[in-house]
Amino acid sequence: MKYIQKNPHVRPYIQSLSVDLREATMNNCQPIIQFIRTLRVLPTLRSLTILGVHSRMADIFTTSLEDFSFPSVSRLTLDDYLAPIIPCFPNIQILSNTYGSGSGGWLLRTAGPCCKQLYEIHDINFNMDPLTRVLDDAPNLGSLSVQHVLCGESNRMPGKLSRLFVHCYLEGSTATDGDIGGRSGNSFCKPQKEVLVRRNSAFIISRHSKNPITLTSRYLPLNYYSRWPIRTGSGPPLSIIFLFNCPITN
């Protein structure tokens, strides 16, 4: 950030910025002050990632930003507990939760009412909250990427949502029924596959395969959501996967 302050000729060209504020403490707020000064001189900034803010500094960080607005930022990545600063970025279109920083539900609830252009949210953990209830906070959401547990009872995709990515885990990983998040101790299993749900179909997509495997009604009945295992007709069954009553192609 010091480089940006000392070289004003580069400021109009900076469109993406990632900042680590782990040095900010109760006794040293200078990194936060420097961060705000930097944002104020970047008129074309589009993407911002905020890392390293300790949860104990969240209130101070929020208070420091509350009188400012950064309308040029359309993509924001931050920790769940920094959700109160979202109103400072009213034109967010893509919002991402820093992995492992919480459910992301606070981000969603805060951004929904104040960011009318919000269209994509990434890395949210719903912890058994029905999808339809959560999406009431962001009715214009079109694309959603989630981790861990999902459940729901609606027979349609809610709101304007047309793309739902659910990270899931292959059977044989360390995920168990009593440990639904895909966790074993303090370590996380890496998602091996994704589910791409559209309004009229659902696909299992392997990260290492170019061809999606279409779920069929032979394995997953219409108007049904299930928790394990779901077999796709080829390969091992998935041990964690949640689909929201979406119509399944034959």
CSV table of C-alpha atoms in Angstrom, one decimal:
chain,number,residue,atom,x,y,z
A,1,MET,CA,0.0,0.0,0.0
A,2,LYS,CA,2.9,2.3,0.6
A,3,TYR,CA,4.0,1.9,-3.0
A,4,ILE,CA,0.6,3.1,-4.2
A,5,GLN,CA,0.7,6.1,-1.9
A,6,LYS,CA,4.2,7.0,-3.1
A,7,ASN,CA,3.5,6.5,-6.8
A,8,PRO,CA,0.3,8.3,-7.8
A,9,HIS,CA,0.8,7.6,-11.5
A,10,VAL,CA,-0.1,3.9,-11.0
A,11,ARG,CA,-3.4,4.5,-9.2
A,12,PRO,CA,-5.7,4.9,-12.2
A,13,TYR,CA,-4.5,1.5,-13.5
A,14,ILE,CA,-5.1,-0.6,-10.3
A,15,GLN,CA,-8.3,-2.6,-10.6
A,16,SER,CA,-7.5,-5.5,-8.2
A,17,LEU,CA,-6.1,-5.3,-4.7
A,18,SER,CA,-5.5,-7.9,-2.0
A,19,VAL,CA,-4.6,-6.6,1.4
A,20,ASP,CA,-3.3,-8.5,4.5
A,21,LEU,CA,-4.1,-6.6,7.7
A,22,ARG,CA,-2.9,-9.1,10.3
A,23,GLU,CA,-0.5,-6.4,11.7
A,24,ALA,CA,-3.5,-4.3,12.8
A,25,THR,CA,-3.9,-4.6,16.6
A,26,MET,CA,-5.6,-2.7,19.4
A,27,ASN,CA,-2.3,-0.9,19.9
A,28,ASN,CA,-1.6,-0.4,16.2
A,29,CYS,CA,-4.4,0.9,14.0
A,30,GLN,CA,-2.0,2.3,11.4
A,31,PRO,CA,-2.5,-0.5,8.9
A,32,ILE,CA,-6.2,0.2,8.9
A,33,ILE,CA,-5.7,3.9,8.4
A,34,GLN,CA,-3.3,3.2,5.6
A,35,PHE,CA,-5.8,0.8,4.0
A,36,ILE,CA,-8.5,3.4,4.0
A,37,ARG,CA,-6.2,6.0,2.5
A,38,THR,CA,-5.3,3.7,-0.2
A,39,LEU,CA,-8.8,2.8,-1.1
A,40,ARG,CA,-9.8,6.4,-1.4
A,41,VAL,CA,-7.2,7.0,-4.1
A,42,LEU,CA,-8.1,4.1,-6.3
A,43,PRO,CA,-11.0,5.3,-8.5
A,44,THR,CA,-11.0,2.3,-10.8
A,45,LEU,CA,-10.7,-0.5,-8.2
A,46,ARG,CA,-13.0,-3.4,-9.2
A,47,SER,CA,-11.9,-6.3,-7.0
A,48,LEU,CA,-10.9,-6.2,-3.4
A,49,THR,CA,-9.8,-9.0,-1.0
A,50,ILE,CA,-9.4,-8.3,2.7
A,51,LEU,CA,-7.4,-10.8,4.7
A,52,GLY,CA,-5.9,-11.1,8.1
A,53,VAL,CA,-8.2,-8.8,10.2
A,54,HIS,CA,-8.5,-10.5,13.6
A,55,SER,CA,-12.1,-10.9,14.9
A,56,ARG,CA,-11.2,-8.7,17.9
A,57,MET,CA,-10.5,-5.9,15.5
A,58,ALA,CA,-13.7,-6.2,13.6
A,59,ASP,CA,-15.5,-3.5,15.5
A,60,ILE,CA,-12.7,-1.0,15.1
A,61,PHE,CA,-12.3,-1.9,11.4
A,62,THR,CA,-16.0,-1.3,10.8
A,63,THR,CA,-16.1,2.0,12.7
A,64,SER,CA,-13.1,3.2,10.7
A,65,LEU,CA,-14.9,2.5,7.4
A,66,GLU,CA,-18.5,3.5,8.2
A,67,ASP,CA,-18.2,7.1,6.8
A,68,PHE,CA,-16.8,6.0,3.5
A,69,SER,CA,-18.2,4.6,0.3
A,70,PHE,CA,-16.3,2.8,-2.5
A,71,PRO,CA,-18.8,2.4,-5.4
A,72,SER,CA,-16.2,1.2,-7.9
A,73,VAL,CA,-15.7,-2.1,-6.2
A,74,SER,CA,-17.9,-4.9,-7.7
A,75,ARG,CA,-16.1,-8.0,-6.3
A,76,LEU,CA,-15.4,-8.4,-2.6
A,77,THR,CA,-13.8,-11.2,-0.6
A,78,LEU,CA,-13.7,-11.0,3.2
A,79,ASP,CA,-14.3,-12.8,6.4
A,80,ASP,CA,-17.9,-13.4,7.6
A,81,TYR,CA,-17.4,-11.3,10.8
A,82,LEU,CA,-16.5,-8.3,8.6
A,83,ALA,CA,-20.0,-8.2,7.1
A,84,PRO,CA,-20.8,-4.8,8.7
A,85,ILE,CA,-18.5,-3.1,6.3
A,86,ILE,CA,-20.4,-4.3,3.2
A,87,PRO,CA,-22.6,-1.2,3.0
A,88,CYS,CA,-19.4,0.7,2.2
A,89,PHE,CA,-19.4,-1.2,-1.1
A,90,PRO,CA,-22.9,-0.7,-2.5
A,91,ASN,CA,-22.2,-2.0,-6.0
A,92,ILE,CA,-21.0,-5.4,-5.2
A,93,GLN,CA,-21.9,-8.0,-7.8
A,94,ILE,CA,-19.8,-10.9,-6.6
A,95,LEU,CA,-19.3,-11.6,-2.9
A,96,SER,CA,-17.0,-14.3,-1.5
A,97,ASN,CA,-16.6,-15.7,2.0
A,98,THR,CA,-13.0,-16.3,3.1
A,99,TYR,CA,-12.7,-20.1,3.4
A,100,GLY,CA,-12.9,-21.2,7.1
A,101,SER,CA,-14.0,-17.8,8.4
A,102,GLY,CA,-17.6,-18.8,9.4
A,103,SER,CA,-20.8,-19.8,7.6
A,104,GLY,CA,-21.0,-16.7,5.4
A,105,GLY,CA,-24.6,-16.3,6.5
A,106,TRP,CA,-23.8,-12.9,8.0
A,107,LEU,CA,-22.3,-11.7,4.7
A,108,LEU,CA,-25.4,-12.8,2.9
A,109,ARG,CA,-27.9,-11.2,5.3
A,110,THR,CA,-26.0,-8.0,5.2
A,111,ALA,CA,-25.4,-7.8,1.5
A,112,GLY,CA,-28.9,-8.8,0.4
A,113,PRO,CA,-30.7,-5.6,1.4
A,114,CYS,CA,-28.0,-3.1,0.6
A,115,CYS,CA,-26.3,-4.5,-2.6
A,116,LYS,CA,-29.0,-4.5,-5.2
A,117,GLN,CA,-26.6,-5.7,-7.9
A,118,LEU,CA,-25.5,-8.7,-6.0
A,119,TYR,CA,-25.6,-11.7,-8.3
A,120,GLU,CA,-23.0,-14.2,-7.2
A,121,ILE,CA,-22.0,-15.5,-3.7
A,122,HIS,CA,-19.2,-18.0,-3.1
A,123,ASP,CA,-18.3,-20.4,-0.3
A,124,ILE,CA,-21.3,-20.2,2.0
A,125,ASN,CA,-22.0,-22.9,4.6
A,126,PHE,CA,-25.7,-23.1,5.4
A,127,ASN,CA,-25.6,-25.4,8.4
A,128,MET,CA,-29.0,-26.9,7.7
A,129,ASP,CA,-30.9,-23.6,7.0
A,130,PRO,CA,-33.3,-24.2,4.2
A,131,LEU,CA,-32.1,-22.6,1.0
A,132,THR,CA,-35.4,-20.8,0.3
A,133,ARG,CA,-35.2,-19.1,3.7
A,134,VAL,CA,-31.6,-18.0,3.3
A,135,LEU,CA,-32.2,-16.6,-0.2
A,136,ASP,CA,-35.0,-14.4,1.0
A,137,ASP,CA,-32.1,-12.1,1.9
A,138,ALA,CA,-30.9,-11.9,-1.6
A,139,PRO,CA,-33.8,-12.3,-4.1
A,140,ASN,CA,-31.8,-11.2,-7.1
A,141,LEU,CA,-29.1,-13.9,-6.6
A,142,GLY,CA,-28.4,-15.8,-9.7
A,143,SER,CA,-25.4,-17.9,-8.8
A,144,LEU,CA,-24.4,-19.5,-5.5
A,145,SER,CA,-21.5,-21.6,-4.4
A,146,VAL,CA,-21.9,-23.4,-1.1
A,147,GLN,CA,-19.9,-25.7,1.2
A,148,HIS,CA,-21.1,-28.4,3.6
A,149,VAL,CA,-24.8,-29.0,4.5
A,150,LEU,CA,-27.9,-28.0,2.5
A,151,CYS,CA,-31.5,-29.0,2.9
A,152,GLY,CA,-34.8,-27.7,1.7
A,153,GLU,CA,-38.4,-28.6,0.9
A,154,SER,CA,-39.3,-26.4,-2.1
A,155,ASN,CA,-40.1,-28.1,-5.4
A,156,ARG,CA,-38.5,-25.3,-7.4
A,157,MET,CA,-35.3,-23.3,-7.4
A,158,PRO,CA,-36.1,-20.2,-5.3
A,159,GLY,CA,-36.0,-16.6,-6.6
A,160,LYS,CA,-33.8,-16.0,-9.7
A,161,LEU,CA,-31.2,-18.6,-8.7
A,162,SER,CA,-30.2,-20.5,-11.8
A,163,ARG,CA,-26.8,-21.9,-10.9
A,164,LEU,CA,-26.1,-23.7,-7.6
A,165,PHE,CA,-22.7,-25.2,-6.9
A,166,VAL,CA,-22.6,-27.6,-4.0
A,167,HIS,CA,-19.2,-28.9,-3.0
A,168,CYS,CA,-19.4,-32.5,-1.9
A,169,TYR,CA,-17.1,-35.3,-0.8
A,170,LEU,CA,-16.4,-38.7,-2.2
A,171,GLU,CA,-17.3,-41.8,-0.1
A,172,GLY,CA,-14.1,-43.0,1.6
A,173,SER,CA,-13.0,-39.6,2.6
A,174,THR,CA,-12.8,-38.7,6.2
A,175,ALA,CA,-16.3,-37.2,6.2
A,176,THR,CA,-18.7,-39.2,8.4
A,177,ASP,CA,-22.4,-39.0,9.3
A,178,GLY,CA,-21.5,-37.5,12.6
A,179,ASP,CA,-19.2,-35.0,11.0
A,180,ILE,CA,-21.1,-33.7,8.1
A,181,GLY,CA,-18.9,-30.8,7.1
A,182,GLY,CA,-16.2,-33.1,5.6
A,183,ARG,CA,-14.0,-32.5,8.6
A,184,SER,CA,-11.9,-34.9,10.5
A,185,GLY,CA,-10.4,-33.3,13.6
A,186,ASN,CA,-9.2,-29.9,12.6
A,187,SER,CA,-8.5,-30.9,9.0
A,188,PHE,CA,-10.8,-30.4,6.0
A,189,CYS,CA,-11.2,-32.8,3.2
A,190,LYS,CA,-10.8,-31.2,-0.2
A,191,PRO,CA,-14.0,-31.3,-2.3
A,192,GLN,CA,-13.6,-33.9,-5.1
A,193,LYS,CA,-16.7,-33.1,-7.1
A,194,GLU,CA,-19.3,-30.4,-7.6
A,195,VAL,CA,-22.9,-30.5,-8.3
A,196,LEU,CA,-24.2,-28.1,-10.9
A,197,VAL,CA,-27.9,-27.6,-10.5
A,198,ARG,CA,-29.9,-25.8,-13.1
A,199,ARG,CA,-33.6,-25.2,-13.2
A,200,ASN,CA,-34.3,-28.3,-15.2
A,201,SER,CA,-31.4,-30.7,-14.4
A,202,ALA,CA,-28.6,-31.7,-12.1
A,203,PHE,CA,-25.1,-32.8,-12.9
A,204,ILE,CA,-22.3,-34.3,-11.0
A,205,ILE,CA,-19.1,-32.7,-12.3
A,206,SER,CA,-15.7,-34.2,-11.5
A,207,ARG,CA,-13.0,-31.7,-11.1
A,208,HIS,CA,-10.8,-34.0,-13.2
A,209,SER,CA,-13.3,-34.8,-15.9
A,210,LYS,CA,-14.6,-32.8,-18.8
A,211,ASN,CA,-17.8,-34.7,-19.1
A,212,PRO,CA,-20.5,-34.2,-16.4
A,213,ILE,CA,-22.4,-37.2,-15.2
A,214,THR,CA,-26.2,-36.6,-15.4
A,215,LEU,CA,-28.1,-37.8,-12.4
A,216,THR,CA,-31.1,-39.9,-13.5
A,217,SER,CA,-34.5,-40.6,-11.9
A,218,ARG,CA,-33.4,-44.2,-11.6
A,219,TYR,CA,-31.1,-43.1,-8.8
A,220,LEU,CA,-32.8,-39.9,-7.6
A,221,PRO,CA,-36.6,-39.6,-7.8
A,222,LEU,CA,-38.2,-36.5,-8.9
A,223,ASN,CA,-39.2,-34.0,-6.2
A,224,TYR,CA,-36.9,-35.5,-3.7
A,225,TYR,CA,-33.8,-34.4,-1.8
A,226,SER,CA,-31.5,-36.9,-0.2
A,227,ARG,CA,-28.6,-37.2,2.1
A,228,TRP,CA,-26.5,-40.2,1.3
A,229,PRO,CA,-25.4,-42.0,-0.6
A,230,ILE,CA,-26.5,-41.0,-4.0
A,231,ARG,CA,-25.2,-43.2,-6.8
A,232,THR,CA,-24.6,-41.7,-10.2
A,233,GLY,CA,-24.3,-44.9,-12.3
A,234,SER,CA,-20.5,-44.7,-12.6
A,235,GLY,CA,-17.8,-44.2,-10.1
A,236,PRO,CA,-18.2,-44.4,-6.3
A,237,PRO,CA,-21.3,-43.0,-4.6
A,238,LEU,CA,-21.1,-39.6,-3.1
A,239,SER,CA,-21.2,-39.6,0.7
A,240,ILE,CA,-22.4,-36.0,1.1
A,241,ILE,CA,-24.6,-34.3,-1.5
A,242,PHE,CA,-27.8,-32.3,-1.1
A,243,LEU,CA,-30.2,-31.5,-4.0
A,244,PHE,CA,-33.2,-29.3,-3.6
A,245,ASN,CA,-36.1,-31.2,-5.3
A,246,CYS,CA,-34.8,-30.1,-8.7
A,247,PRO,CA,-36.2,-32.0,-11.7
A,248,ILE,CA,-33.7,-34.6,-12.7
A,249,THR,CA,-33.0,-35.4,-16.3
A,250,ASN,CA,-33.5,-39.0,-17.5
